[in-house]
CSV table of C-alpha atoms (C1' of nucleotides) in Angstrom, one decimal:
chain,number,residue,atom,x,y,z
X,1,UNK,CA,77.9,132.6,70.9
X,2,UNK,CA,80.3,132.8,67.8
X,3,UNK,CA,84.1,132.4,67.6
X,4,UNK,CA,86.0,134.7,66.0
X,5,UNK,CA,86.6,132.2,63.1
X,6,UNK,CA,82.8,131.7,62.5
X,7,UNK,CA,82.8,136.1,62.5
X,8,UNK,CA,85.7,135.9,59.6
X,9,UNK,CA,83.7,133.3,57.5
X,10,UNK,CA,80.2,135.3,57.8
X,11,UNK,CA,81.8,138.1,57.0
X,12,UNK,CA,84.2,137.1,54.4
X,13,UNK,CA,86.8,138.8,56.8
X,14,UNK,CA,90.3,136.9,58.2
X,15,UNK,CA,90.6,136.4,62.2
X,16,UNK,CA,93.3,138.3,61.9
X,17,UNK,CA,91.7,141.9,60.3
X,18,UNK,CA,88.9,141.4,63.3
X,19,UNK,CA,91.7,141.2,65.9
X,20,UNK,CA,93.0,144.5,64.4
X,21,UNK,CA,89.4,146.2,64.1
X,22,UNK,CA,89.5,145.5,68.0
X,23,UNK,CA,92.9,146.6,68.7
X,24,UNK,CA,91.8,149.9,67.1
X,25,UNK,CA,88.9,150.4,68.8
X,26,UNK,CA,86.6,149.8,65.7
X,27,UNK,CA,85.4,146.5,67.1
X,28,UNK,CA,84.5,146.3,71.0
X,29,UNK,CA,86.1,144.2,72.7
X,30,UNK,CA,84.1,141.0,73.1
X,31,UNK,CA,83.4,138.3,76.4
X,32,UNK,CA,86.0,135.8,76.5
X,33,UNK,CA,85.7,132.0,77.6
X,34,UNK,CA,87.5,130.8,80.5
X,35,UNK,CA,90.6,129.5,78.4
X,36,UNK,CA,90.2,133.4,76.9
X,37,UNK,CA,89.0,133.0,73.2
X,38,UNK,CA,86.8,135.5,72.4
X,39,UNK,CA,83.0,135.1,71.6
X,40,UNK,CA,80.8,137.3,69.9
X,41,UNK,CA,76.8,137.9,69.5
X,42,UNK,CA,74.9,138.7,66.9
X,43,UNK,CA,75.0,142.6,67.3
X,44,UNK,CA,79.2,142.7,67.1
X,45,UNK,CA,78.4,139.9,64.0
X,46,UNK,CA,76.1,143.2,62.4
X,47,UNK,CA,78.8,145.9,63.3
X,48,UNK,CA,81.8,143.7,61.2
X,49,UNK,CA,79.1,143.4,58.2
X,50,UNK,CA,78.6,147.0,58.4
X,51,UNK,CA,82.2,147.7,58.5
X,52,UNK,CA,83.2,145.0,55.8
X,53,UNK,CA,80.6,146.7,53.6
X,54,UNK,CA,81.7,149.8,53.9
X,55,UNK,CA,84.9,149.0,53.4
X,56,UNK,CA,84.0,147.6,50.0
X,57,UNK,CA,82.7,150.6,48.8
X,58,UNK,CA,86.1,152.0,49.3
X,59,UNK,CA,85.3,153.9,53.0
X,60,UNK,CA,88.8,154.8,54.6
X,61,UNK,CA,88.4,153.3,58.2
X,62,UNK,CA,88.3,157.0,59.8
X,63,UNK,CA,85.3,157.5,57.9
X,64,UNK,CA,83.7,154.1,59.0
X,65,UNK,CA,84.3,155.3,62.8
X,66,UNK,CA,82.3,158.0,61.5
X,67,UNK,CA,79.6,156.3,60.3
X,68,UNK,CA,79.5,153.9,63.0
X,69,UNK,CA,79.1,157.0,65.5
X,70,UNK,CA,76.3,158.5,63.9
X,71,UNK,CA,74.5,155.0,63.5
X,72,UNK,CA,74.6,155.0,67.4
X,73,UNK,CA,72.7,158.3,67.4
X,74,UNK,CA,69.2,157.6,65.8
X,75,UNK,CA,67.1,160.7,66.5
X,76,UNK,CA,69.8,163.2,65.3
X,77,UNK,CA,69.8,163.9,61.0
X,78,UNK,CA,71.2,162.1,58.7
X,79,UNK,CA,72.5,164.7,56.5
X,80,UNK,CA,76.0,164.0,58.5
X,81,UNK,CA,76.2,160.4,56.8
X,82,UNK,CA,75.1,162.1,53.8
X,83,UNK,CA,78.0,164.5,53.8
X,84,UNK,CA,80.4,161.6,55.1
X,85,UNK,CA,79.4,159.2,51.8
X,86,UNK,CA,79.6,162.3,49.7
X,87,UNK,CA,83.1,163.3,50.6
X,88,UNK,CA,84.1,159.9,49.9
X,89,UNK,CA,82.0,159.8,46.3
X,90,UNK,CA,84.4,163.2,45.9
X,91,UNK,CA,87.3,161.2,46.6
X,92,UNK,CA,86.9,158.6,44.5
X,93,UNK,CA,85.6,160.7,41.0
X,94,UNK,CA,89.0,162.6,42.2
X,95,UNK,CA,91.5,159.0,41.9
X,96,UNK,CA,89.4,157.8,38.9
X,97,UNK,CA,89.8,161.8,36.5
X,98,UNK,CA,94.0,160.9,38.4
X,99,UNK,CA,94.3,157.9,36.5
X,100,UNK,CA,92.2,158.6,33.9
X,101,UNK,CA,94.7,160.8,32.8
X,102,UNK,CA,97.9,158.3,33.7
X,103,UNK,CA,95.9,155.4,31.2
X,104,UNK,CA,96.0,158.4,28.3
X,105,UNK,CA,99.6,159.3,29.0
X,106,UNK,CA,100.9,155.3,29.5
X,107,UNK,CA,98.5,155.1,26.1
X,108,UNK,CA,100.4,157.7,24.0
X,109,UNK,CA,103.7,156.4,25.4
X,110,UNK,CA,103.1,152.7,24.4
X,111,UNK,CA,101.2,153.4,21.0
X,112,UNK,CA,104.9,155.2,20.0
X,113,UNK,CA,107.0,152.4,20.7
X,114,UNK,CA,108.7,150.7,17.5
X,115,UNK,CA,109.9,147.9,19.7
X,116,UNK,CA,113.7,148.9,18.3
X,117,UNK,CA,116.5,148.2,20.3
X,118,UNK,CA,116.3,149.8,23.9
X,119,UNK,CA,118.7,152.6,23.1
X,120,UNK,CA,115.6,153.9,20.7
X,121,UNK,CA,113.1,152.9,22.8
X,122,UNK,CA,110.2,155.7,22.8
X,123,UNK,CA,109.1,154.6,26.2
X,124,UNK,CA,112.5,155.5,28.1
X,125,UNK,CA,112.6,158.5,25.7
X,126,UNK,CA,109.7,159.8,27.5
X,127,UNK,CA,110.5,158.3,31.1
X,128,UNK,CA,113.9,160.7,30.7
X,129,UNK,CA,112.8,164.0,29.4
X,130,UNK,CA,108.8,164.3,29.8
X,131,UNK,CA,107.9,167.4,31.4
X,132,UNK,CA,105.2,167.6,34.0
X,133,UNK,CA,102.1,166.7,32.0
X,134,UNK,CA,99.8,165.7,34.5
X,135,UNK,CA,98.8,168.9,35.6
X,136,UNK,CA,98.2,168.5,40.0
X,137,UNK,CA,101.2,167.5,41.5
X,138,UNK,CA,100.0,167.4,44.8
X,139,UNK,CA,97.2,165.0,44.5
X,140,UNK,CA,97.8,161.6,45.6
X,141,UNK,CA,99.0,159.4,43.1
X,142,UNK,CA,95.4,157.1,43.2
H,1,UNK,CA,128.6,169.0,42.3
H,2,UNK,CA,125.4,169.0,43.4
H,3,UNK,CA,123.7,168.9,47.1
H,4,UNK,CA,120.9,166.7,48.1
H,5,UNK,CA,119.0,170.3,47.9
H,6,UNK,CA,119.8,170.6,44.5
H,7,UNK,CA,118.8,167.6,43.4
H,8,UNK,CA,115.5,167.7,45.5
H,9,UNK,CA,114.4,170.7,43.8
H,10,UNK,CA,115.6,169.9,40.5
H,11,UNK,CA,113.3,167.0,40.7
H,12,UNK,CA,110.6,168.4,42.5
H,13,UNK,CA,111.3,165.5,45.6
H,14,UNK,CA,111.9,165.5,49.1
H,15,UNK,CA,115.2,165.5,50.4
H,16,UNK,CA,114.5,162.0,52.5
H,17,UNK,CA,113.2,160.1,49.6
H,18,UNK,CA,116.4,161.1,47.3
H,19,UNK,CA,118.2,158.8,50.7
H,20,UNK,CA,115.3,156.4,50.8
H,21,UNK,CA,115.8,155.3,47.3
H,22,UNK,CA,119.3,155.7,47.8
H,23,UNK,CA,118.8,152.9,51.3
H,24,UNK,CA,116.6,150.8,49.1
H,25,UNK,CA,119.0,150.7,46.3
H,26,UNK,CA,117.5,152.6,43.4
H,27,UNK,CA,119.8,155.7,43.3
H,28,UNK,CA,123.3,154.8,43.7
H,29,UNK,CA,125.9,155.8,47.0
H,30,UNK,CA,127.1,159.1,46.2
H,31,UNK,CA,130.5,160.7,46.4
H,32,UNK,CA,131.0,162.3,50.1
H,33,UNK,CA,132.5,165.5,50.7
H,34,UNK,CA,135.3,165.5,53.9
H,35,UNK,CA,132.7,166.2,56.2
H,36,UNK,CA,130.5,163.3,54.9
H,37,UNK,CA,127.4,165.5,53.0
H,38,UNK,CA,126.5,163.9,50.1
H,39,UNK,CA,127.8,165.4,46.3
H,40,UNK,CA,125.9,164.1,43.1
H,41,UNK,CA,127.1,164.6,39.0
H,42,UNK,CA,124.9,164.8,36.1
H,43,UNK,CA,124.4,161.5,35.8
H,44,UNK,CA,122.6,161.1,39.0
H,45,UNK,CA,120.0,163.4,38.3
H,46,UNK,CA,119.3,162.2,35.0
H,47,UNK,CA,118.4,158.7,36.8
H,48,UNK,CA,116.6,160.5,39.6
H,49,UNK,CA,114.3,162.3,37.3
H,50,UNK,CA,113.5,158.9,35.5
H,51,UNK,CA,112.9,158.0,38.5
H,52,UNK,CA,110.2,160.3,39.8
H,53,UNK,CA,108.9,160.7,35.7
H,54,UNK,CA,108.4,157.0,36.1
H,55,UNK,CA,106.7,157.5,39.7
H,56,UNK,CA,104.5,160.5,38.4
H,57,UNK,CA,102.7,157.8,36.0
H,58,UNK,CA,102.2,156.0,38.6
H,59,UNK,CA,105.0,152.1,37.8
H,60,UNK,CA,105.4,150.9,41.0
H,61,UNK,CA,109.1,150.9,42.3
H,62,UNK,CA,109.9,147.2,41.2
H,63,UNK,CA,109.0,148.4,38.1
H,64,UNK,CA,111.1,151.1,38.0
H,65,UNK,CA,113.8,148.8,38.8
H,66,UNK,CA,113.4,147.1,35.9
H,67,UNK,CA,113.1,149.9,33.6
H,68,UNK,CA,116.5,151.3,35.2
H,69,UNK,CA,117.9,147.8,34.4
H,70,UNK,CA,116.7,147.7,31.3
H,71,UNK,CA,117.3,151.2,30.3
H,72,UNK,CA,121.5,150.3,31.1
H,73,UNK,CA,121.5,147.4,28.2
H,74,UNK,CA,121.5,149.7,24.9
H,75,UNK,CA,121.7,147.2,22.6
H,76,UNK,CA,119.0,144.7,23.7
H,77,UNK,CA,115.4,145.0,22.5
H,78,UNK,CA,112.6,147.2,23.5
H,79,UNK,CA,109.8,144.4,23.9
H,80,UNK,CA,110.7,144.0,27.9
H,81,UNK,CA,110.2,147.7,28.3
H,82,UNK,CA,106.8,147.4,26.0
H,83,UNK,CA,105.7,144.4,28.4
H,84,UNK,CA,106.5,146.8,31.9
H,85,UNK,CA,104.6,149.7,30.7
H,86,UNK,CA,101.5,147.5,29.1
H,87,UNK,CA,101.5,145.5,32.1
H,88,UNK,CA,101.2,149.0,34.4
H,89,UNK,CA,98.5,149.7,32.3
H,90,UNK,CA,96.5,147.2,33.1
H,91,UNK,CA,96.7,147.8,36.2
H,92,UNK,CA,95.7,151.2,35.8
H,93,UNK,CA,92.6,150.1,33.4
H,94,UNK,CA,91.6,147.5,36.2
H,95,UNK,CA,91.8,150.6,39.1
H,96,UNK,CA,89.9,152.7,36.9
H,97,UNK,CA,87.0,150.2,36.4
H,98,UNK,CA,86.9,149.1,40.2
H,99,UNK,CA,86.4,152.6,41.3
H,100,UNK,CA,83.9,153.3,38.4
H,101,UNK,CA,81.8,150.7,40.3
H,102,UNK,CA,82.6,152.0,43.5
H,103,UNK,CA,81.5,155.0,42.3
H,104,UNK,CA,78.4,154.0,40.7
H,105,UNK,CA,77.7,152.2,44.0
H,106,UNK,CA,77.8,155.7,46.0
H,107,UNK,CA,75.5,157.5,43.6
H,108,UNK,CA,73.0,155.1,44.0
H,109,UNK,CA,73.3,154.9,47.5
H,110,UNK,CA,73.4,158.7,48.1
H,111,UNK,CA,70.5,159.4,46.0
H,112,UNK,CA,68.1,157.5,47.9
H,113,UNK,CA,68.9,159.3,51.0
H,114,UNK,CA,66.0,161.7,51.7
H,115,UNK,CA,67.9,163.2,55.1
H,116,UNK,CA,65.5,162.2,57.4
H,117,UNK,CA,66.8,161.1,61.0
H,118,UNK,CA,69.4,158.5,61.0
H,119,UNK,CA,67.4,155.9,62.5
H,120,UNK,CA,65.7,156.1,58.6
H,121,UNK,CA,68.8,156.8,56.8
H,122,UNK,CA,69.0,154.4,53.6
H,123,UNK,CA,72.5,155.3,53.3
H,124,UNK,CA,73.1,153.6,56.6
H,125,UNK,CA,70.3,150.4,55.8
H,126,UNK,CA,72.8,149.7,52.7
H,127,UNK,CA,75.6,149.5,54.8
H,128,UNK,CA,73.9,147.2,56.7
H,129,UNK,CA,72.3,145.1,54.5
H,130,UNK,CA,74.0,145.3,51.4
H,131,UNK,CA,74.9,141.6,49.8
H,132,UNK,CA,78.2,141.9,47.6
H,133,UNK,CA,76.7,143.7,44.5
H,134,UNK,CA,80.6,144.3,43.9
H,135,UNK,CA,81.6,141.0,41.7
H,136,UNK,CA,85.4,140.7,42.6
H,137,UNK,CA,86.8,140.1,45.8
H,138,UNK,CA,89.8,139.3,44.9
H,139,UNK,CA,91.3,142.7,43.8
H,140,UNK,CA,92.9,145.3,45.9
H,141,UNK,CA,90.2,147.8,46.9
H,142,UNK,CA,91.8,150.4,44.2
P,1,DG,C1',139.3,184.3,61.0
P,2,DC,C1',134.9,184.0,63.0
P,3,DT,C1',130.0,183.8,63.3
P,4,DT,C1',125.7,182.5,61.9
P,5,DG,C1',122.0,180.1,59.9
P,6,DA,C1',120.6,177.2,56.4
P,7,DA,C1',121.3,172.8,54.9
P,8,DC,C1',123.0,168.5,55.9
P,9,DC,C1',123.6,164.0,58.7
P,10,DT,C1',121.6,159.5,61.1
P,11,DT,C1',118.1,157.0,63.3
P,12,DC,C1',113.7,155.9,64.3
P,13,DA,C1',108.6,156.0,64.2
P,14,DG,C1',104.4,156.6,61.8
P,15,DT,C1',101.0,156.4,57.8
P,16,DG,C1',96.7,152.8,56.1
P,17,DG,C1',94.9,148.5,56.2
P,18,DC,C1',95.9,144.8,56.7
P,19,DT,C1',98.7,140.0,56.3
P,20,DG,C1',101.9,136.4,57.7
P,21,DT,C1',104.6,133.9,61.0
P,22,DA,C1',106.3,131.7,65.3
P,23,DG,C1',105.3,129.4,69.1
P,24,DC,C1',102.3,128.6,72.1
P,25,DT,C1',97.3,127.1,74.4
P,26,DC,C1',92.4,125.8,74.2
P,27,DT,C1',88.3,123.3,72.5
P,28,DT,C1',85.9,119.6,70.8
P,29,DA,C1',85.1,115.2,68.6
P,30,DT,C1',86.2,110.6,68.7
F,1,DA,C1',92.7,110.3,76.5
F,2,DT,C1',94.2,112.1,72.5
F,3,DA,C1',94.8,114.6,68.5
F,4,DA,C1',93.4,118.0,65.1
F,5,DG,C1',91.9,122.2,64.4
F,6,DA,C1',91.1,126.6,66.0
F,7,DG,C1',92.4,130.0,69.0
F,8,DC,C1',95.9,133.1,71.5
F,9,DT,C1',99.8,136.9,71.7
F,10,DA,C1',103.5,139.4,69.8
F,11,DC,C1',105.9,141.0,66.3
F,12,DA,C1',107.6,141.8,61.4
F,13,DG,C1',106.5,143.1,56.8
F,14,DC,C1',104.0,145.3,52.8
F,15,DC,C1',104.3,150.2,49.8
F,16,DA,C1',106.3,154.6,49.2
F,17,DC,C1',107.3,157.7,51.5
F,18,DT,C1',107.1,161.6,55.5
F,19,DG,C1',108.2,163.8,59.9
F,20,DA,C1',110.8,164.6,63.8
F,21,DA,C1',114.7,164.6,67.2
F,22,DG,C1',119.1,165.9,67.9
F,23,DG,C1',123.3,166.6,66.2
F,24,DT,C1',127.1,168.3,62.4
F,25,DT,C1',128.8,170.8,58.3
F,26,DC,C1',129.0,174.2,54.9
F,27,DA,C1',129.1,178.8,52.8
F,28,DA,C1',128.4,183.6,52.9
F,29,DG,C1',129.1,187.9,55.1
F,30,DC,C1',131.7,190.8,58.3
DNA sequence: GCTTGAACCTTCAGTGGCTGTAGCTCTTAT
DNA sequence: ATAAGAGCTACAGCCACTGAAGGTTCAAGC
């Protein structure tokens, strides 16, 4: 039987972000002892790691539910875990081309400075006029 | 004399975060008509475009902050504003190279899958098993 | 002058994914 | 038996907004 300490250190995760997978259903809710700590097995040890991991490569914790759902089904195809992971792959080439193009503009900006006095500055210059360069305004900022 | 409105679609922003930066200190209290509606001048929506220009590359709101500060001291040198926007670069550079491995990570991961039944899914066995091939734990996820 | 409807007002809650704190209680080793 | 360390709950805070409820004010048209 493992505290929820020995959980956080195995899985490089703080008590406090297991408590919180639990209170949103992520994680079940475990036995308790008499005094009411919680104790886990091995099998909520391996869902944590599968969510930590996951988490790592960036999955939002909707998506993880997901995943965790379909892992729970293992005669049905796995082309829905395929289509979850490639949605997320989308998301991701989507914030890197976002700031891809912020690191060019910041780029431009800072390579123009003369380092004058602020009332010169190139920077500010652009901060106050520029006109919508980055073409997708309704794309989350990352 | 211009309406919240106004200013909202002058500036391409939402009416509630014009009064959110407004609560948090970043646009100043406006002049009131009788009735108590807000009334802006010229001067305001000069500040709130640097504003969301600022925001649309992405400088946190602290920064901004700064900038604003900065931006009100003419005759003081540009090197503070240099350090703001080189230091938001980095940040973006740092983003772009986490995701970059994220996104390598995915690739990989989705090109093994040969959509057979979940119970075989490597996509799901890497999620499992996986051991930190992600170097840095210390960074924010994006 | 009056009506109408759009725009404004305040306040509060919610987003995602945790993290930190306060003030307790429980477990375990000595 | 005691004391340290780990656990417990409940709540607030982070960032940068966004939405909604429920009410008030403004401006245009008649």
């Amino acid at each position: 039987m493992l505290t929820i300490g020995t959980m956080a250190r195995r899985t490089r995760t703080k008590v406090q972000t297991i408590r919180y997978y639990e209170q949103i259903g992520l994680m079940p809710e475990p036995g308790r002892t008499e005094g009411g700590q919680r104790r886990y097995g091995d099998a909520e040890l391996d869902r944590l790691a599968f969510i930590r991991h996951s988490r790592e490569l960036g999955f939002p914790l909707e998506a993880i539910r997901e995943l965790l759902a379909l892992s729970d089904t293992p005669e049905t195809s796995c082309a829905q875990v395929d289509a979850v992971a490639r949605r997320h792959l989308k998301e991701v080439e989507a914030r890197i081309a976002r700031l891809q193009s912020l690191e060019a503009e910041l780029r431009r900006m800072i390579g123009e400075c003369r380092n004058d006095r602020v009332s010169d500055c190139r920077i500010l210059e652009v901060l106050r006029d520029h006109e919508e360069c980055l073409s997708d305004h309704r794309t989350p900022e990352l």
